PDB file of C-alpha atoms in Angstrom:
ATOM      1  CA  UNK A   1      -3.203 -23.921 -26.404  1.00 35.00           C
ATOM      2  CA  UNK A   2      -5.726 -21.119 -26.757  1.00 37.00           C
ATOM      3  CA  UNK A   3      -6.812 -19.668 -30.060  1.00 39.00           C
ATOM      4  CA  UNK A   4      -4.969 -16.439 -30.797  1.00 42.00           C
ATOM      5  CA  UNK A   5      -7.740 -13.895 -31.160  1.00 43.00           C
ATOM      6  CA  UNK A   6      -5.560 -10.849 -31.482  1.00 46.00           C
ATOM      7  CA  UNK A   7      -8.359  -8.357 -31.828  1.00 52.00           C
ATOM      8  CA  UNK A   8      -8.041  -8.325 -28.045  1.00 70.00           C
ATOM      9  CA  UNK A   9      -5.649 -10.733 -26.317  1.00 80.00           C
ATOM     10  CA  UNK A  10      -4.509 -14.354 -26.145  1.00 85.00           C
ATOM     11  CA  UNK A  11      -3.086 -16.652 -23.470  1.00 89.00           C
ATOM     12  CA  UNK A  12      -1.144 -19.828 -24.268  1.00 89.00           C
ATOM     13  CA  UNK A  13       1.852 -21.947 -23.259  1.00 91.00           C
ATOM     14  CA  UNK A  14       5.130 -22.214 -25.172  1.00 92.00           C
ATOM     15  CA  UNK A  15       8.583 -23.741 -24.815  1.00 91.00           C
ATOM     16  CA  UNK A  16      10.987 -20.980 -23.785  1.00 95.00           C
ATOM     17  CA  UNK A  17      11.596 -18.201 -24.509  1.00 96.00           C
ATOM     18  CA  UNK A  18      15.280 -18.828 -23.891  1.00 95.00           C
ATOM     19  CA  UNK A  19      16.010 -20.800 -20.741  1.00 95.00           C
ATOM     20  CA  UNK A  20      12.773 -20.639 -18.753  1.00 95.00           C
ATOM     21  CA  UNK A  21      13.307 -20.223 -14.984  1.00 96.00           C
ATOM     22  CA  UNK A  22      11.416 -23.438 -14.160  1.00 94.00           C
ATOM     23  CA  UNK A  23      11.145 -26.386 -16.520  1.00 88.00           C
ATOM     24  CA  UNK A  24      11.290 -25.700 -20.242  1.00 88.00           C
ATOM     25  CA  UNK A  25       8.165 -23.624 -20.877  1.00 93.00           C
ATOM     26  CA  UNK A  26       6.231 -20.584 -19.764  1.00 96.00           C
ATOM     27  CA  UNK A  27       2.915 -18.767 -19.918  1.00 95.00           C
ATOM     28  CA  UNK A  28       2.518 -16.277 -22.777  1.00 95.00           C
ATOM     29  CA  UNK A  29       0.283 -13.200 -22.620  1.00 93.00           C
ATOM     30  CA  UNK A  30      -0.172 -11.472 -25.972  1.00 90.00           C
ATOM     31  CA  UNK A  31      -2.145  -8.388 -26.977  1.00 86.00           C
ATOM     32  CA  UNK A  32      -2.674  -6.375 -30.159  1.00 77.00           C
ATOM     33  CA  UNK A  33      -4.560  -3.320 -31.328  1.00 64.00           C
ATOM     34  CA  UNK A  34      -8.248  -4.044 -30.676  1.00 55.00           C
ATOM     35  CA  UNK A  35      -9.797  -2.284 -33.643  1.00 51.00           C
ATOM     36  CA  UNK A  36     -10.825   1.112 -35.008  1.00 52.00           C
ATOM     37  CA  UNK A  37     -13.385   1.894 -32.279  1.00 51.00           C
ATOM     38  CA  UNK A  38     -10.907   1.340 -29.430  1.00 48.00           C
ATOM     39  CA  UNK A  39      -7.746   2.865 -30.812  1.00 49.00           C
ATOM     40  CA  UNK A  40      -6.796   4.383 -27.456  1.00 51.00           C
ATOM     41  CA  UNK A  41      -6.673   0.970 -25.779  1.00 57.00           C
ATOM     42  CA  UNK A  42      -4.508  -2.043 -26.270  1.00 61.00           C
ATOM     43  CA  UNK A  43      -5.865  -5.541 -25.787  1.00 75.00           C
ATOM     44  CA  UNK A  44      -6.088  -7.492 -22.545  1.00 84.00           C
ATOM     45  CA  UNK A  45      -4.862 -10.987 -21.672  1.00 89.00           C
ATOM     46  CA  UNK A  46      -5.505 -12.574 -18.248  1.00 91.00           C
ATOM     47  CA  UNK A  47      -4.722 -15.985 -16.738  1.00 93.00           C
ATOM     48  CA  UNK A  48      -6.136 -16.774 -13.258  1.00 94.00           C
ATOM     49  CA  UNK A  49      -6.668 -19.735 -10.952  1.00 93.00           C
ATOM     50  CA  UNK A  50      -8.825 -19.860  -7.821  1.00 94.00           C
ATOM     51  CA  UNK A  51      -6.621 -21.874  -5.452  1.00 94.00           C
ATOM     52  CA  UNK A  52      -6.423 -19.059  -2.892  1.00 97.00           C
ATOM     53  CA  UNK A  53     -10.109 -18.211  -2.554  1.00 96.00           C
ATOM     54  CA  UNK A  54     -10.908 -17.252   1.062  1.00 97.00           C
ATOM     55  CA  UNK A  55      -7.278 -16.843   2.184  1.00 97.00           C
ATOM     56  CA  UNK A  56      -6.458 -13.820   4.355  1.00 97.00           C
ATOM     57  CA  UNK A  57      -3.668 -11.691   2.949  1.00 97.00           C
ATOM     58  CA  UNK A  58      -2.210 -11.424   6.442  1.00 97.00           C
ATOM     59  CA  UNK A  59      -1.201 -15.110   6.135  1.00 97.00           C
ATOM     60  CA  UNK A  60       0.696 -14.563   2.869  1.00 98.00           C
ATOM     61  CA  UNK A  61       4.349 -13.726   3.453  1.00 97.00           C
ATOM     62  CA  UNK A  62       5.432 -13.151  -0.139  1.00 97.00           C
ATOM     63  CA  UNK A  63       4.656 -13.392  -3.837  1.00 97.00           C
ATOM     64  CA  UNK A  64       7.391 -13.784  -6.447  1.00 96.00           C
ATOM     65  CA  UNK A  65       7.477 -14.541 -10.156  1.00 97.00           C
ATOM     66  CA  UNK A  66       9.599 -14.254 -13.271  1.00 97.00           C
ATOM     67  CA  UNK A  67       8.645 -12.265 -16.350  1.00 96.00           C
ATOM     68  CA  UNK A  68      10.166 -11.973 -19.807  1.00 97.00           C
ATOM     69  CA  UNK A  69       9.150  -8.984 -21.882  1.00 94.00           C
ATOM     70  CA  UNK A  70       9.512  -7.744 -25.431  1.00 91.00           C
ATOM     71  CA  UNK A  71       7.784  -4.411 -24.700  1.00 89.00           C
ATOM     72  CA  UNK A  72       9.784  -2.896 -21.818  1.00 89.00           C
ATOM     73  CA  UNK A  73       9.031  -1.192 -19.467  1.00 87.00           C
ATOM     74  CA  UNK A  74       5.824  -3.292 -19.482  1.00 88.00           C
ATOM     75  CA  UNK A  75       6.032  -6.870 -18.191  1.00 92.00           C
ATOM     76  CA  UNK A  76       3.539  -9.393 -16.846  1.00 93.00           C
ATOM     77  CA  UNK A  77       1.797  -8.090 -13.721  1.00 94.00           C
ATOM     78  CA  UNK A  78       0.602 -10.350 -10.923  1.00 97.00           C
ATOM     79  CA  UNK A  79      -2.936  -9.753  -9.653  1.00 96.00           C
ATOM     80  CA  UNK A  80      -5.178 -10.897  -6.797  1.00 97.00           C
ATOM     81  CA  UNK A  81      -8.919 -10.230  -6.610  1.00 97.00           C
ATOM     82  CA  UNK A  82      -9.618  -9.265  -2.990  1.00 98.00           C
ATOM     83  CA  UNK A  83     -12.006  -7.612  -0.585  1.00 98.00           C
ATOM     84  CA  UNK A  84     -10.046  -4.927   1.268  1.00 98.00           C
ATOM     85  CA  UNK A  85     -12.294  -5.219   4.340  1.00 95.00           C
ATOM     86  CA  UNK A  86     -12.747  -8.978   4.377  1.00 90.00           C
ATOM     87  CA  UNK A  87     -16.272  -9.057   2.928  1.00 93.00           C
ATOM     88  CA  UNK A  88     -16.569  -5.613   1.275  1.00 96.00           C
ATOM     89  CA  UNK A  89     -14.685  -3.088  -0.884  1.00 97.00           C
ATOM     90  CA  UNK A  90     -13.519  -5.063  -3.902  1.00 98.00           C
ATOM     91  CA  UNK A  91     -10.043  -4.404  -5.289  1.00 98.00           C
ATOM     92  CA  UNK A  92      -7.639  -5.983  -7.700  1.00 97.00           C
ATOM     93  CA  UNK A  93      -4.247  -6.034  -6.001  1.00 98.00           C
ATOM     94  CA  UNK A  94      -1.421  -5.425  -8.498  1.00 97.00           C
ATOM     95  CA  UNK A  95       2.239  -6.416  -8.220  1.00 96.00           C
ATOM     96  CA  UNK A  96       3.760  -4.688 -11.239  1.00 93.00           C
ATOM     97  CA  UNK A  97       7.410  -5.092 -12.257  1.00 90.00           C
ATOM     98  CA  UNK A  98       7.979  -1.377 -12.807  1.00 87.00           C
ATOM     99  CA  UNK A  99       7.283  -0.845  -9.094  1.00 85.00           C
ATOM    100  CA  UNK A 100      10.062  -3.234  -8.094  1.00 78.00           C
ATOM    101  CA  UNK A 101      12.787  -0.923  -6.828  1.00 64.00           C
ATOM    102  CA  UNK A 102      15.713  -3.256  -7.527  1.00 70.00           C
ATOM    103  CA  UNK A 103      14.971  -4.582 -11.025  1.00 70.00           C
ATOM    104  CA  UNK A 104      13.691  -2.591 -14.009  1.00 78.00           C
ATOM    105  CA  UNK A 105      12.101  -4.642 -16.821  1.00 90.00           C
ATOM    106  CA  UNK A 106      14.551  -5.244 -19.677  1.00 93.00           C
ATOM    107  CA  UNK A 107      13.664  -6.688 -23.061  1.00 94.00           C
ATOM    108  CA  UNK A 108      14.481 -10.359 -23.778  1.00 96.00           C
ATOM    109  CA  UNK A 109      15.711 -11.195 -20.267  1.00 95.00           C
ATOM    110  CA  UNK A 110      14.047 -13.338 -17.569  1.00 96.00           C
ATOM    111  CA  UNK A 111      13.803 -11.210 -14.405  1.00 95.00           C
ATOM    112  CA  UNK A 112      12.355 -11.959 -10.977  1.00 95.00           C
ATOM    113  CA  UNK A 113       9.968  -9.658  -9.116  1.00 94.00           C
ATOM    114  CA  UNK A 114       8.767  -9.930  -5.523  1.00 94.00           C
ATOM    115  CA  UNK A 115       6.528  -8.286  -2.962  1.00 95.00           C
ATOM    116  CA  UNK A 116       5.965  -9.386   0.595  1.00 96.00           C
ATOM    117  CA  UNK A 117       6.633  -8.944   4.281  1.00 96.00           C
ATOM    118  CA  UNK A 118       9.871  -7.019   4.773  1.00 96.00           C
ATOM    119  CA  UNK A 119      10.401  -6.500   1.027  1.00 94.00           C
ATOM    120  CA  UNK A 120      10.637  -3.185  -0.796  1.00 92.00           C
ATOM    121  CA  UNK A 121       8.549  -4.157  -3.832  1.00 91.00           C
ATOM    122  CA  UNK A 122       5.307  -2.159  -3.917  1.00 95.00           C
ATOM    123  CA  UNK A 123       1.673  -2.902  -4.762  1.00 97.00           C
ATOM    124  CA  UNK A 124      -1.388  -0.884  -5.685  1.00 97.00           C
ATOM    125  CA  UNK A 125      -5.117  -1.608  -5.491  1.00 98.00           C
ATOM    126  CA  UNK A 126      -7.989  -0.729  -7.798  1.00 97.00           C
ATOM    127  CA  UNK A 127     -10.956   0.936  -6.105  1.00 97.00           C
ATOM    128  CA  UNK A 128      -8.723   3.464  -4.352  1.00 97.00           C
ATOM    129  CA  UNK A 129      -8.866   6.644  -6.464  1.00 95.00           C
ATOM    130  CA  UNK A 130      -6.165   8.523  -4.563  1.00 96.00           C
ATOM    131  CA  UNK A 131      -3.915   8.358  -1.522  1.00 96.00           C
ATOM    132  CA  UNK A 132      -2.030   5.402  -0.087  1.00 97.00           C
ATOM    133  CA  UNK A 133      -2.520   2.210  -2.028  1.00 97.00           C
ATOM    134  CA  UNK A 134      -3.730   3.903  -5.218  1.00 97.00           C
ATOM    135  CA  UNK A 135      -1.891   3.528  -8.520  1.00 94.00           C
ATOM    136  CA  UNK A 136      -0.396   6.984  -7.994  1.00 95.00           C
ATOM    137  CA  UNK A 137       0.828   6.131  -4.494  1.00 97.00           C
ATOM    138  CA  UNK A 138       1.758   2.414  -4.320  1.00 97.00           C
ATOM    139  CA  UNK A 139       2.707   0.896  -0.982  1.00 97.00           C
ATOM    140  CA  UNK A 140       4.763  -1.962   0.421  1.00 96.00           C
ATOM    141  CA  UNK A 141       3.135  -5.254   1.417  1.00 97.00           C
ATOM    142  CA  UNK A 142       3.675  -4.379   5.098  1.00 98.00           C
ATOM    143  CA  UNK A 143       1.878  -1.057   4.722  1.00 98.00           C
ATOM    144  CA  UNK A 144      -0.961  -2.728   2.835  1.00 97.00           C
ATOM    145  CA  UNK A 145      -1.495  -5.138   5.727  1.00 97.00           C
ATOM    146  CA  UNK A 146      -1.489  -2.216   8.159  1.00 98.00           C
ATOM    147  CA  UNK A 147      -4.142  -0.379   6.154  1.00 97.00           C
ATOM    148  CA  UNK A 148      -6.217  -3.484   5.347  1.00 98.00           C
ATOM    149  CA  UNK A 149      -5.592  -6.097   8.065  1.00 97.00           C
ATOM    150  CA  UNK A 150      -8.720  -8.075   7.118  1.00 97.00           C
ATOM    151  CA  UNK A 151      -8.107  -8.177   3.371  1.00 98.00           C
ATOM    152  CA  UNK A 152      -9.157 -11.525   1.880  1.00 98.00           C
ATOM    153  CA  UNK A 153      -8.763 -13.199  -1.521  1.00 98.00           C
ATOM    154  CA  UNK A 154     -12.270 -13.531  -2.976  1.00 97.00           C
ATOM    155  CA  UNK A 155     -11.559 -14.398  -6.601  1.00 96.00           C
ATOM    156  CA  UNK A 156      -8.732 -15.296  -8.925  1.00 95.00           C
ATOM    157  CA  UNK A 157      -4.978 -14.874  -8.685  1.00 96.00           C
ATOM    158  CA  UNK A 158      -2.644 -14.840 -11.659  1.00 96.00           C
ATOM    159  CA  UNK A 159      -1.217 -12.724 -14.450  1.00 96.00           C
ATOM    160  CA  UNK A 160      -2.457  -9.842 -16.568  1.00 93.00           C
ATOM    161  CA  UNK A 161      -1.273  -7.823 -19.545  1.00 92.00           C
ATOM    162  CA  UNK A 162      -3.101  -4.763 -20.875  1.00 80.00           C
ATOM    163  CA  UNK A 163      -5.125  -2.118 -21.314  1.00 64.00           C
ATOM    164  CA  UNK A 164      -3.661   1.384 -21.757  1.00 61.00           C
ATOM    165  CA  UNK A 165      -1.402   1.377 -24.826  1.00 60.00           C
ATOM    166  CA  UNK A 166      -0.004  -2.082 -24.050  1.00 70.00           C
ATOM    167  CA  UNK A 167       0.507  -4.031 -27.275  1.00 79.00           C
ATOM    168  CA  UNK A 168       2.892  -6.970 -27.567  1.00 86.00           C
ATOM    169  CA  UNK A 169       4.096 -10.169 -25.910  1.00 91.00           C
ATOM    170  CA  UNK A 170       5.240 -10.992 -22.368  1.00 94.00           C
ATOM    171  CA  UNK A 171       5.851 -14.287 -20.573  1.00 97.00           C
ATOM    172  CA  UNK A 172       5.569 -15.414 -16.963  1.00 98.00           C
ATOM    173  CA  UNK A 173       6.928 -18.406 -15.063  1.00 98.00           C
ATOM    174  CA  UNK A 174       7.783 -19.819 -11.643  1.00 97.00           C
ATOM    175  CA  UNK A 175       5.074 -18.078  -9.619  1.00 97.00           C
ATOM    176  CA  UNK A 176       5.696 -18.736  -5.910  1.00 97.00           C
ATOM    177  CA  UNK A 177       3.405 -17.789  -3.036  1.00 98.00           C
ATOM    178  CA  UNK A 178       4.569 -18.288   0.556  1.00 97.00           C
ATOM    179  CA  UNK A 179       1.867 -18.636   3.188  1.00 96.00           C
ATOM    180  CA  UNK A 180       1.919 -20.026   6.720  1.00 90.00           C
ATOM    181  CA  UNK A 181       5.473 -21.282   6.357  1.00 89.00           C
ATOM    182  CA  UNK A 182       4.717 -23.184   3.128  1.00 94.00           C
ATOM    183  CA  UNK A 183       5.496 -22.191  -0.444  1.00 96.00           C
ATOM    184  CA  UNK A 184       3.369 -23.116  -3.457  1.00 96.00           C
ATOM    185  CA  UNK A 185       5.141 -22.822  -6.816  1.00 95.00           C
ATOM    186  CA  UNK A 186       3.379 -22.854 -10.180  1.00 95.00           C
ATOM    187  CA  UNK A 187       5.238 -24.128 -13.229  1.00 91.00           C
ATOM    188  CA  UNK A 188       3.879 -23.237 -16.661  1.00 92.00           C
ATOM    189  CA  UNK A 189       4.625 -25.823 -19.329  1.00 87.00           C
ATOM    190  CA  UNK A 190       3.460 -26.552 -22.855  1.00 84.00           C
ATOM    191  CA  UNK A 191       0.941 -29.434 -22.643  1.00 76.00           C
ATOM    192  CA  UNK A 192       2.016 -31.543 -19.668  1.00 78.00           C
ATOM    193  CA  UNK A 193       0.171 -34.870 -19.579  1.00 84.00           C
ATOM    194  CA  UNK A 194       0.381 -37.019 -16.439  1.00 90.00           C
ATOM    195  CA  UNK A 195       1.264 -40.697 -16.797  1.00 90.00           C
ATOM    196  CA  UNK A 196      -1.253 -42.194 -14.339  1.00 94.00           C
ATOM    197  CA  UNK A 197      -3.325 -41.500 -11.231  1.00 94.00           C
ATOM    198  CA  UNK A 198      -0.273 -41.804  -8.962  1.00 95.00           C
ATOM    199  CA  UNK A 199       1.064 -38.674 -10.618  1.00 94.00           C
ATOM    200  CA  UNK A 200      -1.980 -36.792  -9.261  1.00 96.00           C
ATOM    201  CA  UNK A 201      -0.581 -36.992  -5.708  1.00 93.00           C
ATOM    202  CA  UNK A 202       1.466 -34.344  -3.890  1.00 91.00           C
ATOM    203  CA  UNK A 203      -0.083 -31.532  -5.987  1.00 89.00           C
ATOM    204  CA  UNK A 204       0.970 -33.271  -9.194  1.00 90.00           C
ATOM    205  CA  UNK A 205      -2.528 -32.655 -10.575  1.00 90.00           C
ATOM    206  CA  UNK A 206      -1.691 -28.944 -10.727  1.00 84.00           C
ATOM    207  CA  UNK A 207       1.082 -29.614 -13.253  1.00 80.00           C
ATOM    208  CA  UNK A 208      -1.214 -31.110 -15.885  1.00 85.00           C
ATOM    209  CA  UNK A 209      -2.140 -28.841 -18.778  1.00 74.00           C
ATOM    210  CA  UNK A 210      -3.680 -31.543 -20.977  1.00 78.00           C
ATOM    211  CA  UNK A 211      -6.214 -31.789 -19.443  1.00 85.00           C
ATOM    212  CA  UNK A 212      -6.449 -29.187 -16.679  1.00 82.00           C
ATOM    213  CA  UNK A 213      -7.869 -30.618 -13.418  1.00 89.00           C
ATOM    214  CA  UNK A 214      -9.933 -28.883 -10.730  1.00 88.00           C
ATOM    215  CA  UNK A 215      -8.346 -30.828  -7.849  1.00 93.00           C
ATOM    216  CA  UNK A 216      -6.644 -34.126  -6.992  1.00 94.00           C
ATOM    217  CA  UNK A 217      -9.953 -36.023  -6.946  1.00 95.00           C
ATOM    218  CA  UNK A 218     -10.796 -34.802 -10.436  1.00 94.00           C
ATOM    219  CA  UNK A 219      -7.385 -35.985 -11.622  1.00 95.00           C
ATOM    220  CA  UNK A 220      -7.749 -39.458 -10.076  1.00 96.00           C
ATOM    221  CA  UNK A 221     -11.274 -39.809 -11.487  1.00 95.00           C
ATOM    222  CA  UNK A 222      -9.961 -39.013 -14.965  1.00 95.00           C
ATOM    223  CA  UNK A 223      -7.585 -41.985 -14.888  1.00 94.00           C
ATOM    224  CA  UNK A 224     -10.206 -44.262 -13.323  1.00 94.00           C
ATOM    225  CA  UNK A 225     -12.548 -43.439 -16.210  1.00 92.00           C
ATOM    226  CA  UNK A 226      -9.774 -44.103 -18.695  1.00 88.00           C
ATOM    227  CA  UNK A 227      -9.100 -47.496 -17.112  1.00 85.00           C
ATOM    228  CA  UNK A 228     -12.786 -48.431 -17.106  1.00 79.00           C
ATOM    229  CA  UNK A 229     -13.138 -47.467 -20.768  1.00 80.00           C
ATOM    230  CA  UNK A 230     -10.138 -49.622 -21.681  1.00 74.00           C
ATOM    231  CA  UNK A 231     -11.685 -52.627 -19.906  1.00 70.00           C
ATOM    232  CA  UNK A 232     -14.833 -52.481 -22.038  1.00 60.00           C
TER     233      UNK A 232
END
């Protein structure tokens, strides 16, 4: 678990809250007032991975996740760091719960939010000061792909809470991304430790939080090193 430095923000795993959508735990994003020199801004908490680096957005059919908030109407927002033109024009793509037309964030309730091909949930992109795709004029996933057919993930994907006057606690769980007919689902649990190197297979390495592995090979190597140390 991370250290809670609440002069800005903290990210950590907990059991719950309530009945988590997947497993027993979830990811917590927490922010607080940052201090006297930044009284107009809340803190910022971000949790990213880099599994999708280089993937074209045109191959991603949908993104969905659950969020639990204590500071409605704010909830955890999903973000992707992209180039709008494939290799230029950086943006952070935002899927924010308040833009979901069917579900408004409600305090102390797990709610699901989605954006994707054929869905009504909307997104907005940083780097666009006005017009379609800006924060003031969010667009559907389909329209985004029409405007930016070569958009590519070039950094992290994950969850964010903050700036503005955002101060408090939200949780996220069961992030699912569908691409090319396959769906990858991320489960956030409080210190999952794998039993052995066989558990690294079939994306099992992604479940470990103690330690966190870079890939399946890193996971297998960890257990090989453990075995070698025990033999000496």
